[in-house]
mmCIF file of C-alpha atoms and ligand atoms in Angstrom:
data_model
loop_
_atom_site.group_PDB
_atom_site.id
_atom_site.type_symbol
_atom_site.label_atom_id
_atom_site.label_comp_id
_atom_site.label_asym_id
_atom_site.label_seq_id
_atom_site.Cartn_x
_atom_site.Cartn_y
_atom_site.Cartn_z
ATOM 1 C CA MET A 27 -32.932 -24.809 0.968
ATOM 2 C CA SER A 28 -29.442 -24.781 -0.716
ATOM 3 C CA GLU A 29 -27.727 -21.704 -1.252
ATOM 4 C CA THR A 30 -27.815 -20.069 -4.688
ATOM 5 C CA VAL A 31 -24.315 -20.189 -6.272
ATOM 6 C CA LEU A 32 -22.810 -17.133 -7.916
ATOM 7 C CA GLY A 33 -20.285 -16.988 -10.520
ATOM 8 C CA ILE A 34 -18.760 -13.591 -10.726
ATOM 9 C CA LEU A 35 -17.281 -12.430 -14.239
ATOM 10 C CA ALA A 36 -15.179 -9.308 -13.995
ATOM 11 C CA SER A 37 -12.582 -7.411 -15.743
ATOM 12 C CA GLY A 38 -11.323 -4.926 -13.301
ATOM 13 C CA ARG A 39 -10.925 -3.803 -9.744
ATOM 14 C CA GLY A 40 -13.814 -5.712 -8.479
ATOM 15 C CA SER A 41 -15.558 -3.153 -5.898
ATOM 16 C CA ASN A 42 -18.925 -4.888 -6.542
ATOM 17 C CA MET A 43 -17.456 -8.260 -6.157
ATOM 18 C CA GLN A 44 -16.140 -6.904 -2.575
ATOM 19 C CA ALA A 45 -19.304 -5.476 -1.903
ATOM 20 C CA ILE A 46 -21.122 -8.889 -2.664
ATOM 21 C CA VAL A 47 -18.336 -10.850 -0.289
ATOM 22 C CA GLN A 48 -18.874 -8.204 2.597
ATOM 23 C CA ASN A 49 -22.819 -8.640 2.143
ATOM 24 C CA ILE A 50 -22.842 -12.038 2.216
ATOM 25 C CA HIS A 51 -20.288 -12.088 5.398
ATOM 26 C CA SER A 52 -22.395 -9.826 7.139
ATOM 27 C CA GLY A 53 -25.599 -12.018 6.694
ATOM 28 C CA GLN A 54 -27.528 -9.650 4.378
ATOM 29 C CA LEU A 55 -26.995 -11.512 1.330
ATOM 30 C CA HIS A 56 -27.622 -15.477 1.371
ATOM 31 C CA ALA A 57 -25.655 -16.677 -1.175
ATOM 32 C CA LYS A 58 -22.193 -18.461 -1.993
ATOM 33 C CA ILE A 59 -19.639 -17.280 -4.540
ATOM 34 C CA GLY A 60 -18.560 -20.521 -6.366
ATOM 35 C CA VAL A 61 -15.987 -18.857 -8.393
ATOM 36 C CA VAL A 62 -14.805 -15.464 -9.806
ATOM 37 C CA ILE A 63 -13.636 -15.348 -13.163
ATOM 38 C CA SER A 64 -11.666 -12.358 -15.152
ATOM 39 C CA ASP A 65 -10.351 -11.939 -18.766
ATOM 40 C CA HIS A 66 -7.538 -10.153 -17.208
ATOM 41 C CA ALA A 67 -4.556 -11.897 -15.210
ATOM 42 C CA THR A 68 -3.709 -8.716 -13.296
ATOM 43 C CA ALA A 69 -7.085 -7.806 -12.297
ATOM 44 C CA LYS A 70 -7.446 -6.387 -8.626
ATOM 45 C CA VAL A 71 -10.596 -8.640 -8.322
ATOM 46 C CA LEU A 72 -8.648 -11.823 -8.832
ATOM 47 C CA GLU A 73 -6.462 -10.720 -6.044
ATOM 48 C CA ASN A 74 -9.006 -9.624 -3.930
ATOM 49 C CA ALA A 75 -11.308 -12.813 -4.498
ATOM 50 C CA SER A 76 -8.186 -15.039 -3.696
ATOM 51 C CA ALA A 77 -7.693 -13.084 -0.390
ATOM 52 C CA ALA A 78 -11.353 -13.914 0.310
ATOM 53 C CA GLY A 79 -10.856 -17.509 -0.061
ATOM 54 C CA ILE A 80 -12.853 -17.713 -3.328
ATOM 55 C CA PRO A 81 -11.706 -19.849 -6.373
ATOM 56 C CA THR A 82 -10.509 -17.659 -9.124
ATOM 57 C CA ILE A 83 -9.635 -18.118 -12.749
ATOM 58 C CA CYS A 84 -8.121 -16.176 -15.358
ATOM 59 C CA ILE A 85 -9.332 -16.681 -18.924
ATOM 60 C CA GLU A 86 -7.857 -14.555 -21.398
ATOM 61 C CA ARG A 87 -9.463 -14.134 -25.039
ATOM 62 C CA GLN A 88 -5.987 -14.185 -26.669
ATOM 63 C CA ASN A 89 -5.583 -17.771 -25.659
ATOM 64 C CA PHE A 90 -8.655 -18.764 -27.965
ATOM 65 C CA ALA A 91 -8.872 -18.815 -31.564
ATOM 66 C CA THR A 92 -12.572 -17.526 -31.589
ATOM 67 C CA LYS A 93 -14.912 -15.790 -29.049
ATOM 68 C CA GLN A 94 -17.000 -18.932 -29.165
ATOM 69 C CA GLU A 95 -14.305 -20.957 -27.793
ATOM 70 C CA PHE A 96 -13.274 -18.235 -25.218
ATOM 71 C CA GLU A 97 -17.073 -18.117 -23.995
ATOM 72 C CA ALA A 98 -17.257 -21.950 -24.107
ATOM 73 C CA ALA A 99 -14.141 -22.075 -21.675
ATOM 74 C CA ILE A 100 -15.768 -19.656 -19.283
ATOM 75 C CA ALA A 101 -19.375 -21.392 -19.576
ATOM 76 C CA ALA A 102 -17.307 -24.839 -18.649
ATOM 77 C CA LYS A 103 -15.977 -23.576 -15.304
ATOM 78 C CA LEU A 104 -19.325 -21.882 -14.349
ATOM 79 C CA ILE A 105 -20.826 -25.546 -14.814
ATOM 80 C CA PHE A 106 -17.913 -27.037 -13.102
ATOM 81 C CA TYR A 107 -18.490 -24.745 -10.153
ATOM 82 C CA LYS A 108 -22.260 -25.465 -10.414
ATOM 83 C CA VAL A 109 -22.908 -21.701 -10.813
ATOM 84 C CA ASP A 110 -26.587 -20.987 -10.552
ATOM 85 C CA LEU A 111 -26.390 -17.060 -11.418
ATOM 86 C CA VAL A 112 -23.741 -15.555 -13.453
ATOM 87 C CA VAL A 113 -23.380 -12.114 -12.021
ATOM 88 C CA LEU A 114 -21.418 -9.439 -14.377
ATOM 89 C CA ALA A 115 -19.735 -7.143 -12.328
ATOM 90 C CA GLY A 116 -17.689 -4.594 -14.530
ATOM 91 C CA PHE A 117 -16.991 -7.513 -17.328
ATOM 92 C CA MET A 118 -15.876 -5.738 -20.105
ATOM 93 C CA ARG A 119 -16.885 -7.866 -22.853
ATOM 94 C CA ILE A 120 -20.121 -8.415 -24.717
ATOM 95 C CA LEU A 121 -21.142 -11.795 -24.406
ATOM 96 C CA GLY A 122 -22.374 -14.068 -27.689
ATOM 97 C CA GLY A 123 -25.709 -15.226 -27.958
ATOM 98 C CA HIS A 124 -25.007 -18.924 -27.408
ATOM 99 C CA PHE A 125 -23.408 -18.112 -24.095
ATOM 100 C CA ILE A 126 -26.522 -15.946 -23.179
ATOM 101 C CA ARG A 127 -28.705 -18.647 -24.268
ATOM 102 C CA SER A 128 -27.025 -21.270 -22.498
ATOM 103 C CA PHE A 129 -27.670 -19.127 -18.935
ATOM 104 C CA ALA A 130 -30.902 -17.688 -20.108
ATOM 105 C CA GLY A 131 -32.419 -15.773 -17.528
ATOM 106 C CA ARG A 132 -29.588 -16.400 -15.402
ATOM 107 C CA ILE A 133 -27.323 -13.610 -15.998
ATOM 108 C CA MET A 134 -27.511 -10.317 -14.396
ATOM 109 C CA ASN A 135 -25.402 -7.110 -15.175
ATOM 110 C CA ILE A 136 -25.227 -3.724 -13.435
ATOM 111 C CA HIS A 137 -24.615 -0.392 -15.222
ATOM 112 C CA PRO A 138 -23.815 2.718 -14.036
ATOM 113 C CA SER A 139 -26.573 5.090 -15.457
ATOM 114 C CA LEU A 140 -30.538 4.688 -15.460
ATOM 115 C CA LEU A 141 -30.933 2.468 -18.650
ATOM 116 C CA PRO A 142 -31.971 2.949 -21.471
ATOM 117 C CA SER A 143 -30.238 6.040 -21.080
ATOM 118 C CA PHE A 144 -26.444 6.107 -21.563
ATOM 119 C CA PRO A 145 -25.840 2.322 -22.424
ATOM 120 C CA GLY A 146 -22.417 0.972 -23.214
ATOM 121 C CA LEU A 147 -19.022 2.508 -22.149
ATOM 122 C CA HIS A 148 -18.405 5.590 -20.535
ATOM 123 C CA ALA A 149 -21.757 6.075 -19.297
ATOM 124 C CA HIS A 150 -20.720 8.641 -16.719
ATOM 125 C CA GLU A 151 -19.264 10.692 -19.065
ATOM 126 C CA GLN A 152 -22.383 10.275 -21.434
ATOM 127 C CA ALA A 153 -24.347 11.571 -18.558
ATOM 128 C CA ILE A 154 -22.344 14.576 -18.002
ATOM 129 C CA ALA A 155 -22.072 15.526 -21.667
ATOM 130 C CA TYR A 156 -25.772 15.248 -22.118
ATOM 131 C CA GLY A 157 -26.325 17.472 -19.224
ATOM 132 C CA ALA A 158 -28.523 15.223 -17.329
ATOM 133 C CA LYS A 159 -29.658 16.227 -13.993
ATOM 134 C CA VAL A 160 -30.001 12.631 -12.845
ATOM 135 C CA SER A 161 -28.310 9.629 -13.531
ATOM 136 C CA GLY A 162 -27.881 6.354 -11.113
ATOM 137 C CA CYS A 163 -27.630 2.623 -11.841
ATOM 138 C CA THR A 164 -29.309 -0.354 -13.193
ATOM 139 C CA ILE A 165 -29.562 -3.799 -12.419
ATOM 140 C CA HIS A 166 -30.890 -5.868 -15.530
ATOM 141 C CA PHE A 167 -31.133 -9.393 -16.690
ATOM 142 C CA VAL A 168 -28.748 -9.687 -19.774
ATOM 143 C CA ASP A 169 -30.029 -10.304 -23.363
ATOM 144 C CA GLU A 170 -28.357 -10.381 -26.517
ATOM 145 C CA GLY A 171 -28.259 -6.710 -26.571
ATOM 146 C CA VAL A 172 -25.919 -4.103 -25.097
ATOM 147 C CA ASP A 173 -27.331 -2.987 -21.842
ATOM 148 C CA THR A 174 -30.925 -3.931 -23.138
ATOM 149 C CA GLY A 175 -32.321 -6.664 -21.009
ATOM 150 C CA PRO A 176 -35.163 -6.580 -18.640
ATOM 151 C CA ILE A 177 -34.684 -3.972 -15.679
ATOM 152 C CA ILE A 178 -34.764 -5.480 -12.132
ATOM 153 C CA MET A 179 -34.048 -2.309 -10.116
ATOM 154 C CA GLN A 180 -32.960 0.984 -10.589
ATOM 155 C CA GLU A 181 -31.683 3.919 -8.367
ATOM 156 C CA ALA A 182 -31.308 7.515 -9.234
ATOM 157 C CA VAL A 183 -28.322 9.599 -7.951
ATOM 158 C CA LYS A 184 -28.209 13.315 -8.654
ATOM 159 C CA VAL A 185 -25.605 15.056 -11.312
ATOM 160 C CA LEU A 186 -24.378 17.975 -9.584
ATOM 161 C CA PRO A 187 -23.095 21.168 -11.566
ATOM 162 C CA ASP A 188 -19.584 20.779 -10.968
ATOM 163 C CA ASP A 189 -19.454 16.830 -11.455
ATOM 164 C CA THR A 190 -16.822 15.241 -13.523
ATOM 165 C CA ALA A 191 -17.178 11.558 -14.430
ATOM 166 C CA ASP A 192 -14.987 10.626 -11.803
ATOM 167 C CA THR A 193 -17.074 12.452 -8.869
ATOM 168 C CA LEU A 194 -20.298 11.311 -10.263
ATOM 169 C CA ALA A 195 -18.798 7.413 -10.638
ATOM 170 C CA ASN A 196 -17.827 7.838 -6.957
ATOM 171 C CA ARG A 197 -21.316 8.544 -5.851
ATOM 172 C CA ILE A 198 -23.081 6.037 -8.035
ATOM 173 C CA ILE A 199 -20.566 3.314 -7.354
ATOM 174 C CA LYS A 200 -21.624 3.380 -3.809
ATOM 175 C CA VAL A 201 -25.380 2.810 -4.639
ATOM 176 C CA GLU A 202 -24.158 0.345 -6.471
ATOM 177 C CA HIS A 203 -22.614 -1.533 -3.890
ATOM 178 C CA ALA A 204 -25.791 -1.741 -2.085
ATOM 179 C CA LEU A 205 -28.336 -2.352 -4.862
ATOM 180 C CA TYR A 206 -26.505 -5.322 -6.697
ATOM 181 C CA SER A 207 -26.785 -7.493 -3.399
ATOM 182 C CA GLU A 208 -30.251 -6.410 -2.934
ATOM 183 C CA ALA A 209 -31.047 -7.827 -6.543
ATOM 184 C CA ILE A 210 -28.927 -10.852 -6.034
ATOM 185 C CA GLY A 211 -30.800 -11.402 -2.678
ATOM 186 C CA LEU A 212 -34.207 -10.925 -4.491
ATOM 187 C CA TYR A 213 -33.115 -13.496 -7.301
ATOM 188 C CA CYS A 214 -32.094 -15.870 -4.677
ATOM 189 C CA ALA A 215 -35.242 -15.804 -2.524
ATOM 190 C CA GLY A 216 -36.983 -16.705 -5.784
ATOM 191 C CA GLN A 217 -38.758 -13.444 -5.771
ATOM 192 C CA LEU A 218 -37.873 -12.371 -9.363
ATOM 193 C CA THR A 219 -40.016 -13.305 -12.325
ATOM 194 C CA ALA A 220 -39.440 -11.738 -15.655
ATOM 195 C CA LEU A 221 -42.592 -11.582 -17.708
ATOM 196 C CA GLY A 222 -41.032 -10.483 -21.310
ATOM 197 C CA ARG A 223 -39.412 -6.881 -20.207
ATOM 198 C CA ASN A 224 -41.233 -6.714 -17.182
ATOM 199 C CA VAL A 225 -39.355 -7.983 -14.036
ATOM 200 C CA LYS A 226 -42.136 -8.484 -11.059
ATOM 201 C CA ILE A 227 -40.743 -8.569 -7.749
ATOM 202 C CA SER A 228 -42.631 -10.626 -5.403
ATOM 203 C CA LYS A 229 -42.988 -9.976 -1.693
ATOM 204 C CA GLU A 230 -41.225 -12.510 0.976
HETATM 205 C C1 GRF B 21 -19.252 -0.407 -12.090
HETATM 206 O O1 GRF B 21 -19.503 0.987 -12.368
HETATM 207 C C2 GRF B 21 -20.219 -1.124 -12.979
HETATM 208 O O2 GRF B 21 -21.322 -0.612 -12.902
HETATM 209 C C3 GRF B 21 -19.732 -1.344 -14.393
HETATM 210 O O3 GRF B 21 -18.343 -1.512 -14.253
HETATM 211 C C4 GRF B 21 -17.971 -0.869 -12.954
HETATM 212 C C5 GRF B 21 -16.893 -2.040 -12.447
HETATM 213 O O4 GRF B 21 -16.631 -1.430 -11.152
HETATM 214 N N1 GRF B 21 -20.294 -2.239 -15.286
HETATM 215 P P1 GRF B 21 -15.863 -2.656 -9.961
HETATM 216 O O5 GRF B 21 -15.035 -3.178 -10.902
HETATM 217 O O6 GRF B 21 -17.040 -3.470 -9.593
HETATM 218 O O7 GRF B 21 -15.330 -1.754 -9.199
#
């Protein structure tokens, strides 16, 4: 069976991208990263992906008249690199309906809270400000809402009494790094089926 090709979209440091690379190298995750695309020329993720020998592309919103044209440029590259699964890893833009429909059921996102709690920006700050005792991370398929798509996997992380957004983020990101590869692996093995909101994980 041919390997599933991942297209990673990321805006920043790309520690999730790095974890995926490492899990592929160690043989834990059977997939291939076809391309890493960032909307920021100086994003660390581009440097790290390049160093790992992965094709990288920078596509900046400012170079396009409309959001649709910007997203069409991203889609064209994903198609060029024969991407099967689009992996959002800290991609700080909300993708439009046309893009999402073009890759229906083939876009995953990771969010640093237990959705539907604390969607959108500043999830760690939100959890602390709310006084939550537990937060965590969620991997979900992307639909046209913000962090609303069908949930694939979640893992809880305790919020400690003295936590700041940073200390909480540092504990959650460790869980993210393991869980994202696990979810991607299930997708690659054909073990995920979305029935409406309910994602079924079948056994090997
Ligand atoms: C992660 O916390 C992820 O959950 C969120 O953005 C952050 C990206 O971090 N969507 P990194 O760039 O992968 O280090």
